[in-house]
Amino acid sequence: MEYLIHLAILFSIYAILGVSLNLVVGYTGLLSVTHAAFFGVGAYTTAIFLTKSDIGFFSSLIFGIVIAVVVSSLIGVVLSKFKGDYYALGTFGFNTIVFAIFLNWQNLTMGPLGISGIPKPELFGINFANNFNFLVLSFIFLFLVYFFSRFVVNSSFGRVLKAIREDEIAISVFGYNTLYFKLIIFVISSAMAAVAGSLFASYITFIDPSSFQLQESMFILVIIILGGLANLRGSLLGALFLILLPEILRFVGFPSGIEAQMRQVVYGIILILLMLYRPQGVIGEYKL
């Protein structure tokens, strides 16, 4: 039972990441591979505040969101001027820079050694060290992120995002400042990723730079490509599948020496098949 709760917590965290990235990639048509950077910003902010000060989890989470908003606003101003492959390359470069900061700013992040002993949240006498309590907390945040995202995509703001995805030049002719819309959705998405990072750090109680490298951004991207682009429920489906897939593969009986490598092979095969036969994902509405 405890292990199922553990998987459910991981699902909720990666579902938040998937839903938030889908706002940028699926609904706005911007290929971003920097989500792990803001995931890491939230995680490291929470870890540093909880281990080096008396600030509680929820205050550190707010600080993480604020820092993610500031950083994403600065980098988003630059990225919003790019289109297509250049946008993707810009996000790739930013993720690389942030990973290098996590790895080398040892006085703050402890570098490759990571930060350990991160305490669990506590609120109004409720201790979230209990995994079931943490599961409830993580699902509350998933609920908030999901329904806020639904509100965004179903609003007039969301309709402009879809129009940018289909034809940015055409929507510009009608007087819409597309740079503004791309910046705002990038900032919103980054703030949500920081929430997931705060939950991740406090749940795992240990973080190091390896959790926030480019490979993690690609994993989050696969979540939404698999589940469905421009479909929030698809993000949930993709997160659920990729969290459960390693458990399913345990029953295949791969030799222990190559088990991890074979999982990557299976991921690759699934992705290739999707690109060939269902490029918009299982229940997606948009093709990259």
JSON list of N, CA and C in Angstrom, two decimals, residues 133-195:
[
{"chain": "A", "resi": 133, "resn": "ASN", "atom": "N", "xyz": [-0.84, 11.65, 4.01]},
{"chain": "A", "resi": 133, "resn": "ASN", "atom": "CA", "xyz": [-1.10, 13.09, 4.13]},
{"chain": "A", "resi": 133, "resn": "ASN", "atom": "C", "xyz": [-0.42, 13.86, 2.99]},
{"chain": "A", "resi": 134, "resn": "PHE", "atom": "N", "xyz": [0.80, 13.44, 2.65]},
{"chain": "A", "resi": 134, "resn": "PHE", "atom": "CA", "xyz": [1.51, 14.11, 1.55]},
{"chain": "A", "resi": 134, "resn": "PHE", "atom": "C", "xyz": [0.80, 13.86, 0.23]},
{"chain": "A", "resi": 135, "resn": "LEU", "atom": "N", "xyz": [0.24, 12.68, 0.07]},
{"chain": "A", "resi": 135, "resn": "LEU", "atom": "CA", "xyz": [-0.52, 12.37, -1.14]},
{"chain": "A", "resi": 135, "resn": "LEU", "atom": "C", "xyz": [-1.71, 13.32, -1.29]},
{"chain": "A", "resi": 136, "resn": "VAL", "atom": "N", "xyz": [-2.42, 13.53, -0.19]},
{"chain": "A", "resi": 136, "resn": "VAL", "atom": "CA", "xyz": [-3.56, 14.46, -0.21]},
{"chain": "A", "resi": 136, "resn": "VAL", "atom": "C", "xyz": [-3.09, 15.86, -0.59]},
{"chain": "A", "resi": 137, "resn": "LEU", "atom": "N", "xyz": [-1.98, 16.29, 0.02]},
{"chain": "A", "resi": 137, "resn": "LEU", "atom": "CA", "xyz": [-1.43, 17.62, -0.28]},
{"chain": "A", "resi": 137, "resn": "LEU", "atom": "C", "xyz": [-1.06, 17.75, -1.76]},
{"chain": "A", "resi": 138, "resn": "SER", "atom": "N", "xyz": [-0.37, 16.75, -2.28]},
{"chain": "A", "resi": 138, "resn": "SER", "atom": "CA", "xyz": [0.07, 16.82, -3.68]},
{"chain": "A", "resi": 138, "resn": "SER", "atom": "C", "xyz": [-1.11, 16.80, -4.64]},
{"chain": "A", "resi": 139, "resn": "PHE", "atom": "N", "xyz": [-2.17, 16.06, -4.30]},
{"chain": "A", "resi": 139, "resn": "PHE", "atom": "CA", "xyz": [-3.35, 16.04, -5.17]},
{"chain": "A", "resi": 139, "resn": "PHE", "atom": "C", "xyz": [-4.13, 17.34, -5.09]},
{"chain": "A", "resi": 140, "resn": "ILE", "atom": "N", "xyz": [-4.08, 18.01, -3.95]},
{"chain": "A", "resi": 140, "resn": "ILE", "atom": "CA", "xyz": [-4.70, 19.34, -3.86]},
{"chain": "A", "resi": 140, "resn": "ILE", "atom": "C", "xyz": [-4.02, 20.30, -4.82]},
{"chain": "A", "resi": 141, "resn": "PHE", "atom": "N", "xyz": [-2.69, 20.26, -4.84]},
{"chain": "A", "resi": 141, "resn": "PHE", "atom": "CA", "xyz": [-1.95, 21.14, -5.75]},
{"chain": "A", "resi": 141, "resn": "PHE", "atom": "C", "xyz": [-2.21, 20.75, -7.21]},
{"chain": "A", "resi": 142, "resn": "LEU", "atom": "N", "xyz": [-2.28, 19.45, -7.49]},
{"chain": "A", "resi": 142, "resn": "LEU", "atom": "CA", "xyz": [-2.60, 19.00, -8.85]},
{"chain": "A", "resi": 142, "resn": "LEU", "atom": "C", "xyz": [-3.98, 19.50, -9.27]},
{"chain": "A", "resi": 143, "resn": "PHE", "atom": "N", "xyz": [-4.94, 19.40, -8.36]},
{"chain": "A", "resi": 143, "resn": "PHE", "atom": "CA", "xyz": [-6.30, 19.87, -8.63]},
{"chain": "A", "resi": 143, "resn": "PHE", "atom": "C", "xyz": [-6.29, 21.37, -8.96]},
{"chain": "A", "resi": 144, "resn": "LEU", "atom": "N", "xyz": [-5.57, 22.15, -8.16]},
{"chain": "A", "resi": 144, "resn": "LEU", "atom": "CA", "xyz": [-5.51, 23.60, -8.37]},
{"chain": "A", "resi": 144, "resn": "LEU", "atom": "C", "xyz": [-4.86, 23.94, -9.72]},
{"chain": "A", "resi": 145, "resn": "VAL", "atom": "N", "xyz": [-3.74, 23.26, -10.01]},
{"chain": "A", "resi": 145, "resn": "VAL", "atom": "CA", "xyz": [-3.03, 23.52, -11.27]},
{"chain": "A", "resi": 145, "resn": "VAL", "atom": "C", "xyz": [-3.89, 23.11, -12.46]},
{"chain": "A", "resi": 146, "resn": "TYR", "atom": "N", "xyz": [-4.53, 21.96, -12.36]},
{"chain": "A", "resi": 146, "resn": "TYR", "atom": "CA", "xyz": [-5.33, 21.46, -13.49]},
{"chain": "A", "resi": 146, "resn": "TYR", "atom": "C", "xyz": [-6.50, 22.38, -13.80]},
{"chain": "A", "resi": 147, "resn": "PHE", "atom": "N", "xyz": [-7.24, 22.78, -12.77]},
{"chain": "A", "resi": 147, "resn": "PHE", "atom": "CA", "xyz": [-8.44, 23.58, -13.03]},
{"chain": "A", "resi": 147, "resn": "PHE", "atom": "C", "xyz": [-8.09, 25.03, -13.35]},
{"chain": "A", "resi": 148, "resn": "PHE", "atom": "N", "xyz": [-6.98, 25.53, -12.83]},
{"chain": "A", "resi": 148, "resn": "PHE", "atom": "CA", "xyz": [-6.54, 26.85, -13.25]},
{"chain": "A", "resi": 148, "resn": "PHE", "atom": "C", "xyz": [-6.13, 26.81, -14.72]},
{"chain": "A", "resi": 149, "resn": "SER", "atom": "N", "xyz": [-5.46, 25.74, -15.12]},
{"chain": "A", "resi": 149, "resn": "SER", "atom": "CA", "xyz": [-5.05, 25.59, -16.52]},
{"chain": "A", "resi": 149, "resn": "SER", "atom": "C", "xyz": [-6.27, 25.47, -17.43]},
{"chain": "A", "resi": 150, "resn": "ARG", "atom": "N", "xyz": [-7.28, 24.76, -16.99]},
{"chain": "A", "resi": 150, "resn": "ARG", "atom": "CA", "xyz": [-8.52, 24.67, -17.77]},
{"chain": "A", "resi": 150, "resn": "ARG", "atom": "C", "xyz": [-9.16, 26.04, -17.95]},
{"chain": "A", "resi": 151, "resn": "PHE", "atom": "N", "xyz": [-9.15, 26.81, -16.86]},
{"chain": "A", "resi": 151, "resn": "PHE", "atom": "CA", "xyz": [-9.70, 28.17, -16.93]},
{"chain": "A", "resi": 151, "resn": "PHE", "atom": "C", "xyz": [-8.93, 29.00, -17.96]},
{"chain": "A", "resi": 152, "resn": "VAL", "atom": "N", "xyz": [-7.61, 28.87, -17.95]},
{"chain": "A", "resi": 152, "resn": "VAL", "atom": "CA", "xyz": [-6.77, 29.65, -18.87]},
{"chain": "A", "resi": 152, "resn": "VAL", "atom": "C", "xyz": [-7.06, 29.27, -20.32]},
{"chain": "A", "resi": 153, "resn": "VAL", "atom": "N", "xyz": [-7.07, 27.98, -20.62]},
{"chain": "A", "resi": 153, "resn": "VAL", "atom": "CA", "xyz": [-7.20, 27.56, -22.03]},
{"chain": "A", "resi": 153, "resn": "VAL", "atom": "C", "xyz": [-8.61, 27.78, -22.56]},
{"chain": "A", "resi": 154, "resn": "ASN", "atom": "N", "xyz": [-9.61, 27.84, -21.68]},
{"chain": "A", "resi": 154, "resn": "ASN", "atom": "CA", "xyz": [-10.98, 28.05, -22.13]},
{"chain": "A", "resi": 154, "resn": "ASN", "atom": "C", "xyz": [-11.38, 29.53, -22.14]},
{"chain": "A", "resi": 155, "resn": "SER", "atom": "N", "xyz": [-10.47, 30.39, -21.70]},
{"chain": "A", "resi": 155, "resn": "SER", "atom": "CA", "xyz": [-10.74, 31.82, -21.67]},
{"chain": "A", "resi": 155, "resn": "SER", "atom": "C", "xyz": [-10.40, 32.46, -23.01]},
{"chain": "A", "resi": 156, "resn": "SER", "atom": "N", "xyz": [-10.69, 33.75, -23.13]},
{"chain": "A", "resi": 156, "resn": "SER", "atom": "CA", "xyz": [-10.31, 34.47, -24.35]},
{"chain": "A", "resi": 156, "resn": "SER", "atom": "C", "xyz": [-8.79, 34.49, -24.51]},
{"chain": "A", "resi": 157, "resn": "PHE", "atom": "N", "xyz": [-8.07, 34.52, -23.39]},
{"chain": "A", "resi": 157, "resn": "PHE", "atom": "CA", "xyz": [-6.61, 34.45, -23.42]},
{"chain": "A", "resi": 157, "resn": "PHE", "atom": "C", "xyz": [-6.17, 33.13, -24.07]},
{"chain": "A", "resi": 158, "resn": "GLY", "atom": "N", "xyz": [-6.81, 32.04, -23.67]},
{"chain": "A", "resi": 158, "resn": "GLY", "atom": "CA", "xyz": [-6.47, 30.73, -24.22]},
{"chain": "A", "resi": 158, "resn": "GLY", "atom": "C", "xyz": [-6.77, 30.64, -25.71]},
{"chain": "A", "resi": 159, "resn": "ARG", "atom": "N", "xyz": [-7.84, 31.29, -26.15]},
{"chain": "A", "resi": 159, "resn": "ARG", "atom": "CA", "xyz": [-8.17, 31.26, -27.58]},
{"chain": "A", "resi": 159, "resn": "ARG", "atom": "C", "xyz": [-7.10, 31.99, -28.40]},
{"chain": "A", "resi": 160, "resn": "VAL", "atom": "N", "xyz": [-6.54, 33.04, -27.82]},
{"chain": "A", "resi": 160, "resn": "VAL", "atom": "CA", "xyz": [-5.45, 33.74, -28.51]},
{"chain": "A", "resi": 160, "resn": "VAL", "atom": "C", "xyz": [-4.22, 32.84, -28.59]},
{"chain": "A", "resi": 161, "resn": "LEU", "atom": "N", "xyz": [-3.95, 32.08, -27.52]},
{"chain": "A", "resi": 161, "resn": "LEU", "atom": "CA", "xyz": [-2.81, 31.15, -27.54]},
{"chain": "A", "resi": 161, "resn": "LEU", "atom": "C", "xyz": [-2.96, 30.15, -28.68]},
{"chain": "A", "resi": 162, "resn": "LYS", "atom": "N", "xyz": [-4.15, 29.61, -28.84]},
{"chain": "A", "resi": 162, "resn": "LYS", "atom": "CA", "xyz": [-4.39, 28.64, -29.91]},
{"chain": "A", "resi": 162, "resn": "LYS", "atom": "C", "xyz": [-4.23, 29.29, -31.28]},
{"chain": "A", "resi": 163, "resn": "ALA", "atom": "N", "xyz": [-4.65, 30.55, -31.37]},
{"chain": "A", "resi": 163, "resn": "ALA", "atom": "CA", "xyz": [-4.50, 31.27, -32.64]},
{"chain": "A", "resi": 163, "resn": "ALA", "atom": "C", "xyz": [-3.02, 31.50, -32.96]},
{"chain": "A", "resi": 164, "resn": "ILE", "atom": "N", "xyz": [-2.23, 31.79, -31.93]},
{"chain": "A", "resi": 164, "resn": "ILE", "atom": "CA", "xyz": [-0.78, 31.95, -32.12]},
{"chain": "A", "resi": 164, "resn": "ILE", "atom": "C", "xyz": [-0.18, 30.64, -32.62]},
{"chain": "A", "resi": 165, "resn": "ARG", "atom": "N", "xyz": [-0.64, 29.54, -32.06]},
{"chain": "A", "resi": 165, "resn": "ARG", "atom": "CA", "xyz": [-0.16, 28.22, -32.47]},
{"chain": "A", "resi": 165, "resn": "ARG", "atom": "C", "xyz": [-0.46, 27.96, -33.95]},
{"chain": "A", "resi": 166, "resn": "GLU", "atom": "N", "xyz": [-1.64, 28.34, -34.39]},
{"chain": "A", "resi": 166, "resn": "GLU", "atom": "CA", "xyz": [-2.05, 28.06, -35.76]},
{"chain": "A", "resi": 166, "resn": "GLU", "atom": "C", "xyz": [-1.41, 29.01, -36.77]},
{"chain": "A", "resi": 167, "resn": "ASP", "atom": "N", "xyz": [-1.36, 30.30, -36.43]},
{"chain": "A", "resi": 167, "resn": "ASP", "atom": "CA", "xyz": [-0.78, 31.28, -37.37]},
{"chain": "A", "resi": 167, "resn": "ASP", "atom": "C", "xyz": [-0.48, 32.57, -36.62]},
{"chain": "A", "resi": 168, "resn": "GLU", "atom": "N", "xyz": [0.76, 32.69, -36.15]},
{"chain": "A", "resi": 168, "resn": "GLU", "atom": "CA", "xyz": [1.13, 33.86, -35.35]},
{"chain": "A", "resi": 168, "resn": "GLU", "atom": "C", "xyz": [1.05, 35.16, -36.15]},
{"chain": "A", "resi": 169, "resn": "ILE", "atom": "N", "xyz": [1.42, 35.11, -37.40]},
{"chain": "A", "resi": 169, "resn": "ILE", "atom": "CA", "xyz": [1.39, 36.32, -38.23]},
{"chain": "A", "resi": 169, "resn": "ILE", "atom": "C", "xyz": [-0.04, 36.81, -38.42]},
{"chain": "A", "resi": 170, "resn": "ALA", "atom": "N", "xyz": [-0.96, 35.87, -38.66]},
{"chain": "A", "resi": 170, "resn": "ALA", "atom": "CA", "xyz": [-2.36, 36.25, -38.88]},
{"chain": "A", "resi": 170, "resn": "ALA", "atom": "C", "xyz": [-2.96, 36.90, -37.64]},
{"chain": "A", "resi": 171, "resn": "ILE", "atom": "N", "xyz": [-2.69, 36.35, -36.47]},
{"chain": "A", "resi": 171, "resn": "ILE", "atom": "CA", "xyz": [-3.26, 36.92, -35.25]},
{"chain": "A", "resi": 171, "resn": "ILE", "atom": "C", "xyz": [-2.64, 38.28, -34.95]},
{"chain": "A", "resi": 172, "resn": "SER", "atom": "N", "xyz": [-1.40, 38.48, -35.37]},
{"chain": "A", "resi": 172, "resn": "SER", "atom": "CA", "xyz": [-0.74, 39.78, -35.17]},
{"chain": "A", "resi": 172, "resn": "SER", "atom": "C", "xyz": [-1.41, 40.86, -36.00]},
{"chain": "A", "resi": 173, "resn": "VAL", "atom": "N", "xyz": [-1.93, 40.48, -37.16]},
{"chain": "A", "resi": 173, "resn": "VAL", "atom": "CA", "xyz": [-2.60, 41.45, -38.04]},
{"chain": "A", "resi": 173, "resn": "VAL", "atom": "C", "xyz": [-3.82, 42.06, -37.35]},
{"chain": "A", "resi": 174, "resn": "PHE", "atom": "N", "xyz": [-4.45, 41.29, -36.46]},
{"chain": "A", "resi": 174, "resn": "PHE", "atom": "CA", "xyz": [-5.63, 41.78, -35.76]},
{"chain": "A", "resi": 174, "resn": "PHE", "atom": "C", "xyz": [-5.29, 42.60, -34.52]},
{"chain": "A", "resi": 175, "resn": "GLY", "atom": "N", "xyz": [-4.01, 42.92, -34.36]},
{"chain": "A", "resi": 175, "resn": "GLY", "atom": "CA", "xyz": [-3.61, 43.84, -33.30]},
{"chain": "A", "resi": 175, "resn": "GLY", "atom": "C", "xyz": [-3.19, 43.18, -32.00]},
{"chain": "A", "resi": 176, "resn": "TYR", "atom": "N", "xyz": [-3.10, 41.86, -31.97]},
{"chain": "A", "resi": 176, "resn": "TYR", "atom": "CA", "xyz": [-2.68, 41.17, -30.75]},
{"chain": "A", "resi": 176, "resn": "TYR", "atom": "C", "xyz": [-1.16, 41.19, -30.64]},
{"chain": "A", "resi": 177, "resn": "ASN", "atom": "N", "xyz": [-0.68, 41.52, -29.45]},
{"chain": "A", "resi": 177, "resn": "ASN", "atom": "CA", "xyz": [0.76, 41.50, -29.18]},
{"chain": "A", "resi": 177, "resn": "ASN", "atom": "C", "xyz": [1.16, 40.07, -28.82]},
{"chain": "A", "resi": 178, "resn": "THR", "atom": "N", "xyz": [1.60, 39.31, -29.79]},
{"chain": "A", "resi": 178, "resn": "THR", "atom": "CA", "xyz": [1.88, 37.90, -29.55]},
{"chain": "A", "resi": 178, "resn": "THR", "atom": "C", "xyz": [3.04, 37.69, -28.58]},
{"chain": "A", "resi": 179, "resn": "LEU", "atom": "N", "xyz": [3.98, 38.62, -28.56]},
{"chain": "A", "resi": 179, "resn": "LEU", "atom": "CA", "xyz": [5.10, 38.50, -27.62]},
{"chain": "A", "resi": 179, "resn": "LEU", "atom": "C", "xyz": [4.59, 38.51, -26.18]},
{"chain": "A", "resi": 180, "resn": "TYR", "atom": "N", "xyz": [3.60, 39.34, -25.91]},
{"chain": "A", "resi": 180, "resn": "TYR", "atom": "CA", "xyz": [3.02, 39.43, -24.57]},
{"chain": "A", "resi": 180, "resn": "TYR", "atom": "C", "xyz": [2.37, 38.11, -24.18]},
{"chain": "A", "resi": 181, "resn": "PHE", "atom": "N", "xyz": [1.58, 37.55, -25.08]},
{"chain": "A", "resi": 181, "resn": "PHE", "atom": "CA", "xyz": [0.87, 36.31, -24.76]},
{"chain": "A", "resi": 181, "resn": "PHE", "atom": "C", "xyz": [1.85, 35.15, -24.56]},
{"chain": "A", "resi": 182, "resn": "LYS", "atom": "N", "xyz": [2.87, 35.08, -25.40]},
{"chain": "A", "resi": 182, "resn": "LYS", "atom": "CA", "xyz": [3.87, 34.01, -25.26]},
{"chain": "A", "resi": 182, "resn": "LYS", "atom": "C", "xyz": [4.65, 34.16, -23.96]},
{"chain": "A", "resi": 183, "resn": "LEU", "atom": "N", "xyz": [4.93, 35.39, -23.57]},
{"chain": "A", "resi": 183, "resn": "LEU", "atom": "CA", "xyz": [5.65, 35.62, -22.32]},
{"chain": "A", "resi": 183, "resn": "LEU", "atom": "C", "xyz": [4.80, 35.22, -21.12]},
{"chain": "A", "resi": 184, "resn": "ILE", "atom": "N", "xyz": [3.55, 35.64, -21.10]},
{"chain": "A", "resi": 184, "resn": "ILE", "atom": "CA", "xyz": [2.68, 35.37, -19.95]},
{"chain": "A", "resi": 184, "resn": "ILE", "atom": "C", "xyz": [2.47, 33.87, -19.76]},
{"chain": "A", "resi": 185, "resn": "ILE", "atom": "N", "xyz": [2.22, 33.14, -20.84]},
{"chain": "A", "resi": 185, "resn": "ILE", "atom": "CA", "xyz": [1.97, 31.70, -20.68]},
{"chain": "A", "resi": 185, "resn": "ILE", "atom": "C", "xyz": [3.25, 30.98, -20.28]},
{"chain": "A", "resi": 186, "resn": "PHE", "atom": "N", "xyz": [4.39, 31.47, -20.73]},
{"chain": "A", "resi": 186, "resn": "PHE", "atom": "CA", "xyz": [5.67, 30.87, -20.32]},
{"chain": "A", "resi": 186, "resn": "PHE", "atom": "C", "xyz": [5.90, 31.08, -18.83]},
{"chain": "A", "resi": 187, "resn": "VAL", "atom": "N", "xyz": [5.57, 32.26, -18.33]},
{"chain": "A", "resi": 187, "resn": "VAL", "atom": "CA", "xyz": [5.74, 32.56, -16.90]},
{"chain": "A", "resi": 187, "resn": "VAL", "atom": "C", "xyz": [4.78, 31.72, -16.06]},
{"chain": "A", "resi": 188, "resn": "ILE", "atom": "N", "xyz": [3.53, 31.61, -16.49]},
{"chain": "A", "resi": 188, "resn": "ILE", "atom": "CA", "xyz": [2.55, 30.79, -15.76]},
{"chain": "A", "resi": 188, "resn": "ILE", "atom": "C", "xyz": [3.01, 29.34, -15.69]},
{"chain": "A", "resi": 189, "resn": "SER", "atom": "N", "xyz": [3.44, 28.82, -16.81]},
{"chain": "A", "resi": 189, "resn": "SER", "atom": "CA", "xyz": [3.91, 27.43, -16.88]},
{"chain": "A", "resi": 189, "resn": "SER", "atom": "C", "xyz": [5.12, 27.21, -15.97]},
{"chain": "A", "resi": 190, "resn": "SER", "atom": "N", "xyz": [6.04, 28.16, -15.96]},
{"chain": "A", "resi": 190, "resn": "SER", "atom": "CA", "xyz": [7.25, 28.04, -15.14]},
{"chain": "A", "resi": 190, "resn": "SER", "atom": "C", "xyz": [6.91, 28.07, -13.65]},
{"chain": "A", "resi": 191, "resn": "ALA", "atom": "N", "xyz": [5.96, 28.92, -13.27]},
{"chain": "A", "resi": 191, "resn": "ALA", "atom": "CA", "xyz": [5.55, 28.99, -11.87]},
{"chain": "A", "resi": 191, "resn": "ALA", "atom": "C", "xyz": [4.95, 27.66, -11.41]},
{"chain": "A", "resi": 192, "resn": "MET", "atom": "N", "xyz": [4.16, 27.04, -12.27]},
{"chain": "A", "resi": 192, "resn": "MET", "atom": "CA", "xyz": [3.58, 25.73, -11.94]},
{"chain": "A", "resi": 192, "resn": "MET", "atom": "C", "xyz": [4.67, 24.67, -11.80]},
{"chain": "A", "resi": 193, "resn": "ALA", "atom": "N", "xyz": [5.67, 24.73, -12.66]},
{"chain": "A", "resi": 193, "resn": "ALA", "atom": "CA", "xyz": [6.78, 23.78, -12.56]},
{"chain": "A", "resi": 193, "resn": "ALA", "atom": "C", "xyz": [7.52, 23.95, -11.24]},
{"chain": "A", "resi": 194, "resn": "ALA", "atom": "N", "xyz": [7.63, 25.19, -10.77]},
{"chain": "A", "resi": 194, "resn": "ALA", "atom": "CA", "xyz": [8.28, 25.45, -9.48]},
{"chain": "A", "resi": 194, "resn": "ALA", "atom": "C", "xyz": [7.48, 24.83, -8.33]},
{"chain": "A", "resi": 195, "resn": "VAL", "atom": "N", "xyz": [6.15, 24.84, -8.44]},
{"chain": "A", "resi": 195, "resn": "VAL", "atom": "CA", "xyz": [5.31, 24.19, -7.43]},
{"chain": "A", "resi": 195, "resn": "VAL", "atom": "C", "xyz": [5.63, 22.70, -7.37]}
]
